Short mmCIF file of C-alpha atoms and ligand atoms in Angstrom, two decimals:
data_model
loop_
_atom_site.label_atom_id
_atom_site.label_comp_id
_atom_site.label_asym_id
_atom_site.label_seq_id
_atom_site.Cartn_x
_atom_site.Cartn_y
_atom_site.Cartn_z
CA MET A 1 34.00 132.87 19.64
CA SER A 2 34.11 129.14 18.75
CA LEU A 3 33.35 127.93 14.83
CA GLN A 4 31.81 124.63 14.02
CA LEU A 5 33.00 123.04 11.05
CA PRO A 6 32.89 119.26 9.56
CA GLU A 7 36.64 118.27 10.92
CA LYS A 8 36.76 115.53 8.37
CA SER A 9 36.91 118.48 5.95
CA VAL A 10 39.52 121.00 7.91
CA GLU A 11 41.93 117.27 8.22
CA LEU A 12 41.30 116.61 4.08
CA GLY A 13 42.06 120.11 3.48
CA SER A 14 45.07 120.63 6.07
CA ALA A 15 47.07 117.42 4.83
CA ARG A 16 48.63 117.11 1.31
CA SER A 17 49.34 113.24 0.01
CA VAL A 18 52.38 112.38 -0.24
CA MET A 19 52.54 112.45 -4.07
CA ARG A 20 51.76 116.07 -3.78
CA GLU A 21 54.28 116.55 -0.23
CA LEU A 22 56.80 115.16 -2.96
CA PHE A 23 55.99 117.82 -5.64
CA GLU A 24 56.01 120.60 -3.56
CA TYR A 25 59.66 119.27 -1.92
CA GLY A 26 60.90 118.65 -5.55
CA LYS A 27 59.95 122.52 -6.50
CA LYS A 28 61.97 123.62 -3.58
CA ARG A 29 64.96 121.15 -4.34
CA ALA A 30 64.78 122.51 -7.69
CA ALA A 31 65.80 125.99 -6.78
CA ALA A 32 68.32 124.93 -4.52
CA VAL A 33 70.05 122.68 -6.42
CA GLY A 34 68.82 123.49 -10.24
CA ALA A 35 65.69 121.35 -12.24
CA GLU A 36 68.01 119.27 -13.87
CA ASN A 37 69.25 117.77 -11.15
CA VAL A 38 66.13 116.74 -9.39
CA TYR A 39 64.17 113.51 -10.60
CA ASP A 40 60.82 113.96 -9.93
CA PHE A 41 58.90 110.94 -10.30
CA SER A 42 56.06 111.48 -8.10
CA LEU A 43 52.64 113.04 -10.04
CA GLY A 44 51.16 111.76 -12.66
CA ASN A 45 51.08 114.61 -14.95
CA PRO A 46 51.26 113.48 -18.55
CA SER A 47 54.57 115.27 -20.24
CA VAL A 48 53.33 113.75 -23.99
CA GLU A 49 51.71 117.07 -26.02
CA PRO A 50 48.14 116.50 -26.60
CA PRO A 51 46.84 115.39 -30.20
CA ALA A 52 47.11 118.16 -33.31
CA GLN A 53 43.36 117.67 -32.83
CA VAL A 54 42.70 118.94 -29.68
CA ASP A 55 44.25 122.64 -30.79
CA GLU A 56 42.58 122.37 -34.29
CA CYS A 57 39.02 121.88 -32.74
CA ILE A 58 39.35 124.72 -29.92
CA ARG A 59 40.28 126.79 -32.96
CA ALA A 60 37.38 126.05 -35.07
CA LEU A 61 35.21 126.16 -32.27
CA LEU A 62 36.25 129.77 -31.47
CA ASP A 63 36.25 130.96 -35.14
CA ALA A 64 32.85 129.12 -35.91
CA PRO A 65 30.38 131.87 -36.36
CA GLN A 66 28.03 131.01 -33.09
CA ALA A 67 31.28 131.06 -30.72
CA ALA A 68 29.27 133.40 -28.33
CA SER A 69 26.89 130.71 -27.71
CA LEU A 70 29.67 128.26 -27.35
CA HIS A 71 29.92 129.76 -23.18
CA ALA A 72 26.54 129.64 -22.53
CA TYR A 73 25.14 126.90 -20.11
CA THR A 74 24.22 123.33 -21.37
CA SER A 75 22.12 120.69 -19.94
CA ALA A 76 23.32 120.06 -16.58
CA GLN A 77 24.19 116.39 -17.86
CA GLY A 78 25.91 117.79 -20.90
CA ASP A 79 25.15 118.83 -24.03
CA ALA A 80 22.74 116.79 -25.75
CA GLY A 81 24.32 116.73 -29.26
CA CYS A 82 27.86 116.17 -27.57
CA ARG A 83 26.58 113.02 -25.02
CA ALA A 84 25.09 111.86 -28.72
CA ALA A 85 28.59 112.07 -30.55
CA ILE A 86 30.49 110.65 -27.37
CA ALA A 87 27.69 107.82 -27.36
CA ALA A 88 28.34 107.75 -31.15
CA SER A 89 31.93 106.99 -30.64
CA LEU A 90 31.39 104.24 -28.52
CA ASN A 91 29.35 102.31 -30.55
CA ARG A 92 31.87 102.71 -33.14
CA ARG A 93 34.70 101.61 -30.78
CA PHE A 94 32.81 99.18 -28.16
CA ALA A 95 29.10 97.92 -29.94
CA ALA A 96 28.50 99.64 -26.59
CA GLY A 97 24.28 100.28 -27.13
CA ALA A 98 24.68 103.76 -26.00
CA GLY A 99 22.76 106.44 -26.35
CA ALA A 100 23.09 110.26 -25.21
CA ASP A 101 20.79 109.75 -22.07
CA ASP A 102 23.10 107.00 -20.63
CA LEU A 103 25.88 109.84 -20.57
CA TYR A 104 26.53 112.74 -18.38
CA LEU A 105 29.59 115.05 -18.66
CA THR A 106 31.55 115.53 -15.98
CA VAL A 107 34.57 117.43 -14.27
CA GLY A 108 37.45 114.87 -14.76
CA ALA A 109 37.23 110.74 -13.02
CA ALA A 110 37.46 112.36 -9.87
CA ALA A 111 33.62 114.45 -10.44
CA SER A 112 32.66 110.77 -12.40
CA LEU A 113 33.56 108.79 -9.11
CA THR A 114 32.23 110.81 -6.48
CA ILE A 115 29.51 111.62 -8.51
CA THR A 116 28.45 107.92 -8.99
CA PHE A 117 29.45 106.75 -4.70
CA HIS A 118 27.30 109.15 -4.48
CA ALA A 119 24.45 107.66 -6.53
CA LEU A 120 24.48 104.58 -5.14
CA CYS A 121 25.48 104.43 -2.25
CA CYS A 122 22.81 104.73 0.89
CA PRO A 123 24.12 104.97 4.45
CA GLY A 124 25.73 101.60 6.02
CA ASP A 125 26.85 100.68 2.41
CA GLU A 126 30.30 98.86 1.14
CA VAL A 127 32.33 99.72 -1.87
CA LEU A 128 35.41 97.07 -2.26
CA LEU A 129 38.27 98.94 -3.33
CA LEU A 130 41.65 96.18 -4.85
CA ALA A 131 44.35 97.24 -3.92
CA PRO A 132 46.93 98.91 -4.61
CA PHE A 133 44.38 101.51 -5.58
CA PHE A 134 44.34 105.60 -6.07
CA ALA A 135 44.37 106.98 -2.75
CA GLU A 136 41.40 109.38 -3.49
CA TYR A 137 39.12 106.29 -3.71
CA ARG A 138 38.77 106.07 0.24
CA VAL A 139 38.05 110.01 0.14
CA PHE A 140 34.92 109.69 -2.34
CA VAL A 141 33.82 106.43 -0.80
CA GLU A 142 33.62 107.99 2.50
CA GLY A 143 32.45 111.59 0.89
CA ALA A 144 29.20 109.71 -0.07
CA GLY A 145 29.01 108.18 3.36
CA ALA A 146 29.74 104.18 2.72
CA MET A 147 32.20 102.45 3.69
CA PRO A 148 35.44 101.34 1.45
CA VAL A 149 36.59 97.66 2.44
CA VAL A 150 39.95 97.14 1.09
CA VAL A 151 40.74 93.90 -1.11
CA PRO A 152 44.84 93.06 -0.38
CA PRO A 153 47.00 92.91 -3.22
CA HIS A 154 47.18 90.26 -5.16
CA ALA A 155 51.49 89.93 -5.90
CA PRO A 156 53.15 89.36 -7.63
CA ASP A 157 50.59 89.93 -10.96
CA PHE A 158 48.84 92.58 -9.14
CA GLU A 159 45.74 91.05 -10.86
CA PRO A 160 41.87 91.32 -9.43
CA ASP A 161 41.88 88.18 -7.36
CA ALA A 162 38.01 87.10 -8.15
CA GLU A 163 38.50 84.62 -4.91
CA ALA A 164 39.64 87.62 -2.28
CA VAL A 165 36.92 89.53 -3.85
CA ARG A 166 34.94 87.36 -3.08
CA THR A 167 35.88 87.02 0.41
CA ALA A 168 35.36 90.49 1.05
CA LEU A 169 31.69 90.64 -0.93
CA THR A 170 28.90 91.01 1.91
CA PRO A 171 25.45 91.34 1.72
CA ARG A 172 26.12 95.35 2.58
CA THR A 173 28.28 95.55 -0.57
CA LYS A 174 26.86 97.73 -3.02
CA ALA A 175 30.11 97.84 -5.72
CA VAL A 176 33.46 96.81 -6.27
CA VAL A 177 35.90 99.41 -7.63
CA ILE A 178 38.33 98.78 -10.32
CA ASN A 179 40.91 100.41 -12.57
CA SER A 180 42.38 99.16 -15.81
CA PRO A 181 45.61 99.97 -16.78
CA ASN A 182 46.17 100.50 -13.57
CA ASN A 183 47.47 103.61 -11.29
CA PRO A 184 49.82 102.70 -9.34
CA SER A 185 50.74 99.30 -10.88
CA GLY A 186 50.69 99.76 -14.88
CA VAL A 187 49.35 96.70 -14.99
CA VAL A 188 46.28 95.89 -17.52
CA PHE A 189 43.74 93.68 -16.19
CA SER A 190 43.48 90.94 -18.69
CA ARG A 191 39.64 89.40 -20.14
CA GLU A 192 39.88 86.54 -18.26
CA THR A 193 40.42 87.95 -14.99
CA LEU A 194 37.82 90.32 -15.36
CA GLU A 195 35.60 87.43 -16.44
CA LYS A 196 36.52 85.14 -13.21
CA LEU A 197 35.92 88.29 -11.20
CA ALA A 198 32.38 88.94 -13.37
CA ALA A 199 31.01 85.70 -12.02
CA VAL A 200 31.61 85.59 -8.86
CA LEU A 201 29.93 89.59 -8.78
CA ARG A 202 26.70 87.37 -10.35
CA GLU A 203 27.07 84.75 -8.19
CA LYS A 204 27.16 86.90 -4.97
CA ALA A 205 24.60 89.24 -6.33
CA ALA A 206 21.80 86.39 -7.03
CA GLU A 207 22.64 85.28 -3.80
CA TYR A 208 21.98 88.73 -1.93
CA GLY A 209 19.49 89.12 -4.14
CA HIS A 210 20.37 92.66 -5.11
CA PRO A 211 22.94 93.54 -7.50
CA ILE A 212 26.43 94.70 -6.95
CA PHE A 213 27.60 97.53 -9.27
CA LEU A 214 31.40 97.04 -11.11
CA VAL A 215 32.55 100.60 -11.15
CA THR A 216 35.72 101.02 -13.69
CA ASP A 217 37.85 104.04 -13.56
CA GLU A 218 38.79 104.41 -16.95
CA PRO A 219 41.11 107.73 -17.32
CA TYR A 220 44.26 105.15 -18.54
CA ARG A 221 41.78 103.39 -20.92
CA GLU A 222 43.70 104.35 -24.34
CA LEU A 223 47.37 104.14 -22.56
CA VAL A 224 47.82 100.94 -23.24
CA PHE A 225 51.09 99.11 -24.88
CA ALA A 226 51.68 96.65 -27.57
CA GLY A 227 50.19 92.78 -26.85
CA ARG A 228 47.44 93.82 -24.27
CA GLU A 229 43.88 94.69 -24.43
CA ALA A 230 41.59 96.28 -21.95
CA PRO A 231 38.46 94.57 -22.44
CA TRP A 232 35.22 96.66 -22.91
CA VAL A 233 34.01 96.14 -19.29
CA PRO A 234 30.52 96.48 -19.71
CA ALA A 235 30.28 93.71 -22.12
CA LEU A 236 31.84 91.17 -19.17
CA TYR A 237 29.31 92.38 -16.96
CA ALA A 238 25.99 94.08 -17.22
CA ASP A 239 25.70 96.05 -13.49
CA THR A 240 28.99 97.98 -14.97
CA ILE A 241 29.04 101.79 -14.15
CA VAL A 242 32.16 103.59 -16.58
CA CYS A 243 33.92 106.06 -15.23
CA TYR A 244 35.99 107.83 -17.86
CA SER A 245 38.08 111.20 -18.03
CA TYR A 246 39.91 112.13 -20.52
CA SER A 247 42.85 113.90 -18.90
CA LYS A 248 45.18 111.32 -19.72
CA ALA A 249 44.15 109.92 -23.18
CA LEU A 250 44.14 113.74 -24.88
CA SER A 251 46.95 115.01 -21.88
CA ILE A 252 44.36 117.81 -20.76
CA PRO A 253 44.40 117.19 -16.78
CA GLY A 254 44.07 121.29 -15.96
CA GLU A 255 40.59 121.26 -17.99
CA ARG A 256 38.55 118.47 -16.28
CA ILE A 257 36.44 116.85 -18.20
CA GLY A 258 34.96 113.43 -18.56
CA TYR A 259 31.85 111.44 -18.63
CA ILE A 260 29.35 108.62 -16.88
CA PHE A 261 27.78 106.07 -18.92
CA VAL A 262 25.36 104.50 -17.21
CA PRO A 263 24.88 101.28 -19.67
CA GLN A 264 21.28 99.93 -20.42
CA SER A 265 22.13 96.53 -19.51
CA ALA A 266 22.73 98.33 -15.65
CA ALA A 267 20.29 96.93 -13.28
CA GLU A 268 17.44 99.97 -13.03
CA HIS A 269 19.18 101.77 -15.50
CA ASP A 270 16.65 104.69 -15.51
CA ARG A 271 16.61 104.71 -11.85
CA VAL A 272 20.60 104.86 -12.06
CA TYR A 273 20.64 107.67 -14.59
CA ALA A 274 18.64 109.98 -12.63
CA ALA A 275 19.99 109.38 -9.49
CA VAL A 276 23.18 110.26 -11.14
CA CYS A 277 21.54 113.56 -12.44
CA GLY A 278 20.17 114.01 -8.84
CA ALA A 279 23.79 113.13 -7.24
CA GLY A 280 25.91 115.50 -9.49
CA ARG A 281 23.25 118.21 -9.21
CA LYS A 282 23.13 117.34 -4.93
CA LEU A 283 27.09 118.10 -5.62
CA GLY A 284 26.93 120.87 -7.70
CA PHE A 285 28.97 119.55 -10.96
CA VAL A 286 26.35 120.33 -13.40
CA ASN A 287 27.62 121.68 -16.63
CA ALA A 288 30.52 120.56 -16.98
CA PRO A 289 33.13 122.99 -18.90
CA ALA A 290 31.30 123.66 -22.49
CA LEU A 291 33.92 124.08 -24.85
CA PHE A 292 35.77 121.54 -23.41
CA GLN A 293 32.24 119.30 -24.02
CA ARG A 294 32.51 119.76 -27.15
CA VAL A 295 36.15 119.08 -27.38
CA ALA A 296 35.45 115.52 -26.18
CA ALA A 297 32.75 115.27 -28.41
CA ALA A 298 35.36 115.66 -31.06
CA CYS A 299 37.86 113.91 -29.57
CA ASP A 300 36.25 110.65 -28.49
CA GLY A 301 38.70 107.88 -29.59
CA VAL A 302 41.36 110.40 -30.08
CA THR A 303 44.92 109.72 -28.01
CA VAL A 304 47.95 110.87 -27.13
CA ASP A 305 51.13 109.18 -28.92
CA VAL A 306 51.26 106.07 -26.44
CA GLY A 307 54.83 104.82 -27.96
CA ILE A 308 56.47 107.75 -26.19
CA TYR A 309 55.43 106.20 -22.66
CA GLU A 310 56.24 102.83 -23.73
CA ARG A 311 59.20 103.56 -24.90
CA ASN A 312 60.40 105.24 -21.85
CA ALA A 313 58.55 101.98 -19.51
CA ALA A 314 60.81 99.87 -21.39
CA PHE A 315 63.88 101.63 -20.80
CA LEU A 316 63.28 102.45 -17.51
CA CYS A 317 62.16 99.37 -16.66
CA ASP A 318 64.86 97.84 -18.19
CA ALA A 319 67.48 99.87 -16.93
CA LEU A 320 66.16 98.82 -13.08
CA THR A 321 66.48 95.42 -13.51
CA ALA A 322 69.85 95.45 -14.63
CA LEU A 323 70.60 97.57 -11.17
CA GLY A 324 69.39 94.98 -9.64
CA PHE A 325 65.75 96.19 -8.39
CA ASP A 326 62.62 94.13 -8.91
CA CYS A 327 59.95 95.62 -11.39
CA ILE A 328 56.80 94.85 -12.26
CA PRO A 329 57.13 95.53 -16.64
CA PRO A 330 54.14 98.03 -17.66
CA GLN A 331 51.39 97.49 -19.67
CA GLY A 332 49.91 100.44 -20.07
CA THR A 333 49.85 103.99 -18.18
CA PHE A 334 53.03 105.85 -17.66
CA TYR A 335 53.83 104.28 -14.01
CA LEU A 336 56.16 101.53 -12.90
CA PHE A 337 55.46 99.53 -9.80
CA MET A 338 59.08 98.29 -8.01
CA LYS A 339 59.43 96.47 -5.01
CA SER A 340 61.53 97.97 -2.63
CA PRO A 341 64.49 96.51 -1.42
CA VAL A 342 63.50 97.12 1.79
CA PRO A 343 60.00 95.99 4.05
CA ASP A 344 59.45 99.93 4.71
CA ALA A 345 58.97 101.62 1.14
CA ALA A 346 58.83 104.35 3.01
CA ALA A 347 62.49 104.33 4.31
CA PHE A 348 63.43 103.74 0.93
CA CYS A 349 62.28 106.37 -0.79
CA GLU A 350 63.12 108.78 1.91
CA LYS A 351 66.81 107.88 1.22
CA ALA A 352 66.15 108.14 -3.02
CA LYS A 353 65.36 111.73 -1.82
CA GLU A 354 69.22 111.73 -0.76
CA PHE A 355 70.12 111.59 -4.64
CA ASP A 356 67.28 114.24 -5.82
CA LEU A 357 65.15 110.90 -6.79
CA LEU A 358 61.61 111.21 -5.78
CA LEU A 359 59.53 107.99 -5.72
CA VAL A 360 56.28 107.46 -3.98
CA PRO A 361 55.75 104.50 -0.86
CA ALA A 362 52.64 102.88 -2.39
CA ASP A 363 51.65 102.35 1.25
CA SER A 364 48.93 105.50 0.33
CA PHE A 365 48.05 103.23 -2.34
CA SER A 366 47.17 100.23 0.20
CA CYS A 367 50.29 98.37 -1.05
CA PRO A 368 53.15 98.51 1.62
CA GLY A 369 56.53 97.42 0.43
CA TRP A 370 55.97 98.83 -3.23
CA VAL A 371 56.79 102.05 -4.60
CA ARG A 372 55.52 104.18 -7.66
CA ILE A 373 57.64 105.65 -10.47
CA ALA A 374 55.42 108.12 -12.77
CA PHE A 375 57.33 108.33 -16.12
CA CYS A 376 55.59 111.23 -17.74
CA VAL A 377 58.36 112.65 -17.94
CA PRO A 378 60.55 113.70 -20.89
CA ALA A 379 63.09 110.64 -22.08
CA GLU A 380 66.15 112.32 -21.70
CA GLN A 381 65.35 113.23 -17.72
CA LEU A 382 64.97 109.28 -17.63
CA GLN A 383 68.33 108.98 -18.86
CA ARG A 384 69.83 111.75 -16.89
CA SER A 385 68.44 109.79 -13.77
CA LEU A 386 70.06 106.57 -14.06
CA PRO A 387 73.34 107.24 -12.46
CA ALA A 388 70.89 108.28 -9.50
CA PHE A 389 69.01 105.15 -9.06
CA GLU A 390 72.64 103.63 -9.77
CA LYS A 391 73.72 105.20 -6.10
CA LEU A 392 70.49 104.13 -4.81
CA ALA A 393 70.84 100.57 -5.94
CA GLN A 394 74.13 100.31 -4.10
CA ALA A 395 73.17 102.23 -1.13
CA PHE A 396 70.69 99.23 -0.79
CA GLY A 397 73.54 96.53 -1.51
CA LEU A 398 72.10 95.81 -5.18
CA GLN A 399 74.41 96.68 -7.74
CA LYS A 400 75.36 93.71 -9.47
N1 PLP B 1 41.51 107.63 -10.83
C1 PLP B 1 42.57 107.51 -11.17
C2 PLP B 1 42.93 105.93 -11.35
C3 PLP B 1 44.22 108.71 -11.51
O1 PLP B 1 45.07 108.23 -11.62
C4 PLP B 1 43.11 109.77 -11.35
C5 PLP B 1 44.07 110.80 -12.28
O2 PLP B 1 45.34 110.36 -11.76
C6 PLP B 1 42.13 110.30 -11.72
C7 PLP B 1 40.90 109.21 -10.97
C8 PLP B 1 41.37 111.50 -11.31
O3 PLP B 1 41.34 112.25 -12.98
P1 PLP B 1 40.87 113.24 -13.22
O4 PLP B 1 42.25 113.69 -13.53
O5 PLP B 1 40.50 113.11 -14.55
O6 PLP B 1 39.69 113.65 -12.42
#
């Protein structure tokens, strides 16, 4: 008996991502040589404790008299009171002009993006992905039946290049995805860059006679270091859709909560919001976890201690630069982007494994020749890893 299955699903489920492979390898090595001797910088799993408000809010919710209804179904797009509270927070912080019916609560940014692409894209539509980008975008865009079009990275500042975007746009472009603060580069896009990008999109949308949506993926919005700002994108470009997640701001990635915000300024707002609700329904992404809807509503705008990541960033960047590596000083997130000293970053990362350093070649972020180091680990682990980095530098003749 032969079984017909969608081969793409079988393929996606059979292969692990490079990061997951490394993570599994790290667990095996830890069992063999001791966890303290493996320096796993592969995954973006936050190490900083959630803010106290998160646990306090959960306790208060559980102790409240209405605790039974706490676990009941909510509206498909999320509890109206929770959406209103998040909208009020966005209005306080960004003058967003948001209302409850502009928000759709989701199980994190992955769902926000998936729903958004399903809401916007028709067969044959193209979605521009600006390298370096989170590898899963490709899966989400293709899953929605659209075609990813990669815009090459703009080294060494890794800001989006508006002119390269202009070249990649076609009448079939439905959306452009941006992610700032950026995984994997650690760069926070400047207001000037975003304004230039917005100007090109406005110009081309007018030329093509249809909107081009700017999908802004913002799980790291609050992880911004001193001296930088992450501008509120809908204020710069009307046809923006915000895909947000509380995973990193509150250090709760396993709890799965986020939202989609369709600003009133977006073209055909009501139809687009209906399409978001419909795509959520089609995908079965209705009623995000009820308890964490309440937590999100109470804690929107609350943030982990970003100073911990900022100190890690400075320590690692200074130490690696002193060893002769070429690094992009992180402006936010918990990722450091480092140039591979040889063109083949995968070969460099293989060598690093010999010193039990687990680094991710940025080929999987469509940025060959670079390496991502996730420094969301305890500071003492970073310190202990330096002798291994020193050996790695020596192996490539960098040591001064
Ligand atoms: N987008 C980017 C850029 C990410 O780095 C991640 C997770 O690391 C996601 C989306 C997915 O976030 P979530 O865990 O909230 O689904």
